Coordinates of C-alpha atoms in Angstrom, one line a residue:
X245 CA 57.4 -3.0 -27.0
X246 CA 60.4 -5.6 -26.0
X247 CA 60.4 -8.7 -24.0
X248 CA 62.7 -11.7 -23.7
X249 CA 61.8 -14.1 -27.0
X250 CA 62.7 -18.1 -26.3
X251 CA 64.9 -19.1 -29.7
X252 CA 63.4 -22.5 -30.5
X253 CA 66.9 -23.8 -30.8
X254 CA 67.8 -26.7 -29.0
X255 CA 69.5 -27.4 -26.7
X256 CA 70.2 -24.2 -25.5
X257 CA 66.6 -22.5 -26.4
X258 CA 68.8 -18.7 -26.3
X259 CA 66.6 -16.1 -24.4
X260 CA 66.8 -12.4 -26.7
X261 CA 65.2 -9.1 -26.0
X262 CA 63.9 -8.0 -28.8
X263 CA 60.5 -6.3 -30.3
X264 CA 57.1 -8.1 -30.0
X265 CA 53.3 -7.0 -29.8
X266 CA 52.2 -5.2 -27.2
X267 CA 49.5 -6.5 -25.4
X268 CA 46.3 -5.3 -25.6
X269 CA 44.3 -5.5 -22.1
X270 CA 40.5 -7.0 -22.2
X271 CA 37.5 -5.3 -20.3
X272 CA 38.2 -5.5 -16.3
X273 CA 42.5 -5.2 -17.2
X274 CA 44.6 -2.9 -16.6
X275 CA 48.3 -2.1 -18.8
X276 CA 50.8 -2.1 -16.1
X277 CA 54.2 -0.6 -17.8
X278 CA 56.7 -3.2 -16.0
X279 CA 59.9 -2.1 -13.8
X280 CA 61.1 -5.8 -13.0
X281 CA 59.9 -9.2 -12.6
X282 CA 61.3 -11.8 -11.2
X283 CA 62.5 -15.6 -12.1
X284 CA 61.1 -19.4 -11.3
X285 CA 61.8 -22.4 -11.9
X286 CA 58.3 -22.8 -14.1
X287 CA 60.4 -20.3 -16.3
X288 CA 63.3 -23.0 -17.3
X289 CA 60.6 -25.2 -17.3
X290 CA 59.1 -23.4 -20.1
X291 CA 61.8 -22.3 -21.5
X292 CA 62.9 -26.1 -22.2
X293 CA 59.7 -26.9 -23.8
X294 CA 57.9 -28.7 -20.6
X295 CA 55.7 -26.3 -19.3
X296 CA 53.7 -24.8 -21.8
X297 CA 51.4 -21.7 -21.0
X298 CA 48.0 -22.6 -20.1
X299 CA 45.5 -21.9 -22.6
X300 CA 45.1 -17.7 -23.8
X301 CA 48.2 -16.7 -21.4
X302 CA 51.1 -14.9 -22.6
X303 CA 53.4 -16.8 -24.5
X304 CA 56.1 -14.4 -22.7
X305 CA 58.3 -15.4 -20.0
X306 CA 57.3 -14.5 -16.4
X307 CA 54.8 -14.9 -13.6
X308 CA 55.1 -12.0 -12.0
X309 CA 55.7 -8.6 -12.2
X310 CA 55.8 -4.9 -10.1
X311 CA 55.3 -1.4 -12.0
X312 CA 52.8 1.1 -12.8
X313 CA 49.5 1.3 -14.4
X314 CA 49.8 2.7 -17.7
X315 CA 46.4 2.2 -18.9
X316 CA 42.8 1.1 -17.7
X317 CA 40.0 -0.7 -19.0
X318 CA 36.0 -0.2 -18.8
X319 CA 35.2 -2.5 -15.8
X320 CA 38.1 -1.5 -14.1
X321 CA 37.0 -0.3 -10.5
X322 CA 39.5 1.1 -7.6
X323 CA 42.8 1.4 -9.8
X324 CA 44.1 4.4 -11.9
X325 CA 46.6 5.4 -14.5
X326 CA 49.9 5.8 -12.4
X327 CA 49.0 3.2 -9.4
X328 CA 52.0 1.5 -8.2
X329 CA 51.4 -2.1 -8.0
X330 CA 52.5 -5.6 -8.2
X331 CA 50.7 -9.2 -9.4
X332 CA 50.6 -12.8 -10.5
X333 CA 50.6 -13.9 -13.9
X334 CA 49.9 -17.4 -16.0
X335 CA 53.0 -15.5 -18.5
X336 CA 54.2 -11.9 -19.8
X337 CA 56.2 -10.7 -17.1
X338 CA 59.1 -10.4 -18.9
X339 CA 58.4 -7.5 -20.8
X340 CA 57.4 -3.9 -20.9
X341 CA 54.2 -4.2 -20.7
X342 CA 51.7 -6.5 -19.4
X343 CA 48.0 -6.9 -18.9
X344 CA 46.6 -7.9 -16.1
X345 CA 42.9 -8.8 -14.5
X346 CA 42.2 -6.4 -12.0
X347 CA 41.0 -8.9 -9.5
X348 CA 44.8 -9.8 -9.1
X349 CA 46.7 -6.3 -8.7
X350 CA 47.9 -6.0 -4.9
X351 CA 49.6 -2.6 -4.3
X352 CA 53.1 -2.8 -3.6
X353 CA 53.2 -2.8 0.6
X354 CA 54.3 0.5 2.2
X355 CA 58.1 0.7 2.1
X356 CA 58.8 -1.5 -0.5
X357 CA 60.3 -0.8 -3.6
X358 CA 59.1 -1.9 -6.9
X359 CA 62.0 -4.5 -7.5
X360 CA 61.0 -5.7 -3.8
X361 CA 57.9 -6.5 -4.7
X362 CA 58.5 -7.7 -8.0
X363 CA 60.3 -10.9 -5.7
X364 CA 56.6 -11.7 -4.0
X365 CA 53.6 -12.9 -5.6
X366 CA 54.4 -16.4 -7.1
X367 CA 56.3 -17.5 -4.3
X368 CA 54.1 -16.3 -1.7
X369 CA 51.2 -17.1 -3.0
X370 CA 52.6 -20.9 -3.6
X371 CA 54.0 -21.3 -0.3
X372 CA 50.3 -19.6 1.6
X373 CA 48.5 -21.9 -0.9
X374 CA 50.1 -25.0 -0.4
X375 CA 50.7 -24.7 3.2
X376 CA 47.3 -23.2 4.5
X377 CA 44.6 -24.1 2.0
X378 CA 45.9 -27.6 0.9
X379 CA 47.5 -28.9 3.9
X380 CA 45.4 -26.8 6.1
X381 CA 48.6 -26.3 8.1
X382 CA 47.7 -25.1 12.0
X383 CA 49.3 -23.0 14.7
X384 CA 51.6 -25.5 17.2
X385 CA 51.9 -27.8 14.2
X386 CA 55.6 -28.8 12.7
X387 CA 55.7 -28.8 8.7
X388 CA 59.1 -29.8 7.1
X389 CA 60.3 -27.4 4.3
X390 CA 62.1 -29.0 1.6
X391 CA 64.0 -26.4 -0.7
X392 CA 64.3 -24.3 2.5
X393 CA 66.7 -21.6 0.9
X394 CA 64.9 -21.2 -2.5
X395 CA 62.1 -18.7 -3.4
X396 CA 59.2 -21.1 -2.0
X397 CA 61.2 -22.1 0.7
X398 CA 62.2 -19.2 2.2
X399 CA 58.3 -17.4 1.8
X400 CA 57.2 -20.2 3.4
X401 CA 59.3 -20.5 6.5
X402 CA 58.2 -17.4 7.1
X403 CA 54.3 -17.8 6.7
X404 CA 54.9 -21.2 8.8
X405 CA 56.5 -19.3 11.7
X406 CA 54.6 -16.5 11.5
X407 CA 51.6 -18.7 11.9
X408 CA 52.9 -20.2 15.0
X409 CA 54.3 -23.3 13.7
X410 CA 57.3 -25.2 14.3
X411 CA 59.4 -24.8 11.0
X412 CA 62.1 -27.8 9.8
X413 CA 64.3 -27.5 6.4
X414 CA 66.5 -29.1 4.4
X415 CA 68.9 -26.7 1.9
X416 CA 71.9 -28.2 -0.1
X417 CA 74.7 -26.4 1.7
X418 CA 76.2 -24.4 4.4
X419 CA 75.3 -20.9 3.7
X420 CA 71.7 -22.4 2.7
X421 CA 71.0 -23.8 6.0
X422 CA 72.2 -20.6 7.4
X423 CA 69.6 -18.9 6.0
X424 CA 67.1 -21.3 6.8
X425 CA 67.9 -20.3 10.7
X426 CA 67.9 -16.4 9.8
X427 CA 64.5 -16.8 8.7
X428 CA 63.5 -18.9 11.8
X429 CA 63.5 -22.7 11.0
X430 CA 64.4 -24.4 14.4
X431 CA 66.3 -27.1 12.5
X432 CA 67.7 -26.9 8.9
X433 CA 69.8 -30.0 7.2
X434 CA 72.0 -30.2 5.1
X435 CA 71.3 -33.0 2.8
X436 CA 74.3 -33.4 1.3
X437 CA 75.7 -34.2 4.3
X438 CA 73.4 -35.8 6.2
X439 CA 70.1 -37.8 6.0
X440 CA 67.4 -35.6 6.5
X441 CA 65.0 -38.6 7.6
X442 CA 67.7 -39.7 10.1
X443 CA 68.4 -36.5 11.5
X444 CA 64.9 -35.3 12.2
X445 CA 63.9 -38.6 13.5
X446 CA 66.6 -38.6 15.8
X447 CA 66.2 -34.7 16.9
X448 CA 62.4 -34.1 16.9
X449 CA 60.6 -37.2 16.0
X450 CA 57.9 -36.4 13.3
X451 CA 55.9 -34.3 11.5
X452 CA 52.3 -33.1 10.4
X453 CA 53.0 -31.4 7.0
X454 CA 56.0 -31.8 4.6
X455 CA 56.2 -29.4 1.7
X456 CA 58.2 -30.9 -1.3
X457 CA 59.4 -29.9 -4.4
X458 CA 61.6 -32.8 -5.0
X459 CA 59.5 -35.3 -5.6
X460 CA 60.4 -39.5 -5.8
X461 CA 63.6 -39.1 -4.0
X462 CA 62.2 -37.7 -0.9
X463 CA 59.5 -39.8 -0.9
X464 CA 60.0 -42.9 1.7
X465 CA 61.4 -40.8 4.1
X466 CA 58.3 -38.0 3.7
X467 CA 56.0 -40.7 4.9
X468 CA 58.4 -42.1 7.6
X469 CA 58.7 -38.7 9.1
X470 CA 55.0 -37.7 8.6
X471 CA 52.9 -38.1 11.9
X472 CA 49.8 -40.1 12.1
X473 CA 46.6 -37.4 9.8
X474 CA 49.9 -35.8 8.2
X475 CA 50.0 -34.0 5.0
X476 CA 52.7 -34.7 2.2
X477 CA 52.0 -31.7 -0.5
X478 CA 54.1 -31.9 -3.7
X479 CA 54.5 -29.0 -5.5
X480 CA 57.7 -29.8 -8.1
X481 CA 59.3 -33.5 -8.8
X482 CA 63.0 -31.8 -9.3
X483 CA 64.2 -35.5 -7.9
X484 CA 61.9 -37.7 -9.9
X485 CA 58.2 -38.2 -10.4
X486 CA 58.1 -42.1 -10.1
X487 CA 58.3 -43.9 -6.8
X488 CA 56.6 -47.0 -5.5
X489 CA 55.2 -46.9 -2.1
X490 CA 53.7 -48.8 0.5
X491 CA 50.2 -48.2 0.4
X492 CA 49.4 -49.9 3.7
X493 CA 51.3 -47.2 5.6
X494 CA 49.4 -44.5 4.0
X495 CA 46.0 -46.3 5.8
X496 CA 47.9 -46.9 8.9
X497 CA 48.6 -43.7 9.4
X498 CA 45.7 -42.0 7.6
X499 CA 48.0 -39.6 5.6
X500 CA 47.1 -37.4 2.6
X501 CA 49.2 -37.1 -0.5
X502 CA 48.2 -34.3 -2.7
X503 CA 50.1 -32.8 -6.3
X504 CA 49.3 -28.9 -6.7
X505 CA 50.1 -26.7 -9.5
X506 CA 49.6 -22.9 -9.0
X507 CA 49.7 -21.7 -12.9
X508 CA 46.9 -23.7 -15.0
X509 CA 44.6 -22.5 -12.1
X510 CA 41.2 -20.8 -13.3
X511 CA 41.2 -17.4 -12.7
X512 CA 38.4 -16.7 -10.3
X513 CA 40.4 -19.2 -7.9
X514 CA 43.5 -17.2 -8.3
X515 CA 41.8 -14.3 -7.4
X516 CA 39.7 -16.1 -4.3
X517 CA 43.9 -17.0 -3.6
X518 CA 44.9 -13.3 -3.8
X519 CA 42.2 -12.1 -1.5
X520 CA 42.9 -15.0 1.5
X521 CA 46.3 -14.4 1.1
X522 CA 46.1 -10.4 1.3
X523 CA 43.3 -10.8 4.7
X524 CA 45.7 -13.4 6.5
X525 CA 49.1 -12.3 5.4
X526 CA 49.2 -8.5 4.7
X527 CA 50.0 -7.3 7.7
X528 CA 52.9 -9.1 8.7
X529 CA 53.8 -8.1 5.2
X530 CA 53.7 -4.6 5.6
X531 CA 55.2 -4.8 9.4
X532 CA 58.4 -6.0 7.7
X533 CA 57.7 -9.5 9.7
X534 CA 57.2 -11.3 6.2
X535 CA 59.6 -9.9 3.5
X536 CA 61.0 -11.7 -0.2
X537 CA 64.5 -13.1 -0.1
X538 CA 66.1 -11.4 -2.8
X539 CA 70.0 -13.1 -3.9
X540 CA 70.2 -10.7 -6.2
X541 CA 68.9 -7.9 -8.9
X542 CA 69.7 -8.6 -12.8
X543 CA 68.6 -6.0 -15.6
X544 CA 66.1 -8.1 -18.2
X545 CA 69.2 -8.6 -20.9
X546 CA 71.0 -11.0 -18.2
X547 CA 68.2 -13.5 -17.7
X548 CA 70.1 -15.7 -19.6
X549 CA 72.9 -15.2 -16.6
X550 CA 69.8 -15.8 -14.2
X551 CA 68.6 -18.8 -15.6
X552 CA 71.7 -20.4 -15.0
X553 CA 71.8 -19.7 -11.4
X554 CA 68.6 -20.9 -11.0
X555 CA 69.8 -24.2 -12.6
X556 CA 72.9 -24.8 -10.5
X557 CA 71.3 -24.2 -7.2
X558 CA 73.7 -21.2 -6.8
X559 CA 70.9 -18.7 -4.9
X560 CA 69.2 -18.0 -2.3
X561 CA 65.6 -16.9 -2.0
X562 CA 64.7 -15.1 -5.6
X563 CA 66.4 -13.5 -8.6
X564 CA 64.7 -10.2 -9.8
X565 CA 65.2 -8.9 -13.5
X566 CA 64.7 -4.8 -13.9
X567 CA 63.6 -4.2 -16.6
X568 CA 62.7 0.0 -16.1
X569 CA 64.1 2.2 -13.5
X570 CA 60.8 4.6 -12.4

């Protein structure tokens, strides 16, 4: 089969399509012939040499992927040869082929297109993971959004408002805040025009739960804006992973800090993930109330092109690569 190869070139690392072993699916898998997946920041990441694969993932691009079951395993209970779903992935999504655990296949929601769905699990399942299960974010409650137009972002203002929550942002320019409002945020900032710790201050006050992917930068002003028993949950450090702070405020106002990674998680908690997610959030899914932001739709030899959107902050919500039209 073919999938995108990393050239371990420096500095440019080239991404080529080219011919590599198929995979070959363990007892409770399935072989899912791939029609897109789409692309994350972990992929750069990766692709740069600073985010390795966990251990006996795919050494493949990807963390995601829609298409069709090709092939089953003994073990395998409840999916067939020609089943039309989608997944999460620790790597291998860009490819043909991929094999994945059963206990993380989700069929691809009624009405959806493959290259739809293809845009939804590792964003969704960050933003329901980090919001719900880690900040244990509640109905009534006001969580700030950093990132508010990226694939995270947008996932989770929805979740947030669909949960009954007041929903802040901050997005890096004009048509990013805009979106932020489409997909219900009651205030979006620009930060590169204004202070973001000033201007919700001065317009709403504080909050319980701030989402950030930014990391040092943000920091200060995350705990100035965070409410007395507020959550700060860091999911990226894109601005900086080193910052002093005041730990005395922290007691004062009885706040919790917490880093969470999705990838290097074991399986069996992905899986417990997959299934909370699916019971809390599938519905509004497959009402068309929750849907993936997609900028735009690549085919697999212009990830390179896609990459480099990604790393000048030129898109909104996700980039999805097709790799097969089915």
């Amino acid at each position: 089969m073919k999938a995108i190869i990393v050239e371990p070139n420096p500095p440019d690392y080239a991404l080529r399509w080219a011919e590599v072993a198929a995979p070959t699916p363990q007892d409770g898998e399935v072989l899912v012939e791939v029609h897109a997946t789409a692309v994350n920041r972990a992929d750069l990441a990766q692709r740069a040499g600073h985010y390795p694969p966990p251990p006996g993932a795919s050494e493949v691009l990807g963390l995601e992927l829609a298409g069709v079951i090709a092939a089953v395993t003994p073990g395998v209970t409840g999916w067939q040869v020609g089943d039309r779903v989608c997944a999460l992935l620790s790597g291998g999504g860009y490819a043909e082929q991929a094999a994945v655990p059963q206990g993380l296949l989700m069929p691809i929601p009624k009405g959806w297109s493959l290259t739809q769905a293809a845009a939804m699990p590792e964003v969704f399942f960050t933003a329901f993971l980090n919001l719900f299960l880690e900040a244990r974010l509640k109905p009534g409650e006001t969580v700030l959004i950093h990132g508010g137009a990226s694939g995270v972002g947008t996932a989770a203002i929805q979740l947030a408002r669909q949960a009954g929550c007041r929903v802040l942002a901050t997005a890096g320019s004009a048509a990013k805040v805009a979106a932020c409002y489409r997909l219900g945020a009651e205030l979006a900032v620009n930060y590169r025009e204004a202070d973001f710790g000033e201007a919700i201050a001065e317009q709403v006050g504080g909050v319980d739960v701030v989402l950030d992917m930014v990391g040092s930068g943000y920091l200060a002003r995350n705990i100035r804006l965070l409410n007395t028993g507020g959550r700060l949950i860091f999911i990226a450090t894109l601005g900086g992973s080193r910052a002093e702070i005041d730990i005395r405020e922290l007691m004062r106002k009885r706040l919790l800090l917490k880093g969470s990674t999705l990838r290097a998680r074991p399986l069996a908690e992905k899986i417990a993930l997959k299934e909370a997610f699916m019971a809390r959030c599938w519905p509004a899914i497959e009402s068309g109330e929750v849907v993936p932001v997609i900028d735009r739709v690549l085919p697999i030899a212009e990830a390179e092109a896609a990459h480099a959107l990604l790393q000048r902050n030129e898109t909104i919500g996700k980039v999805v690569l097709e790799i097969k039209t089915l």
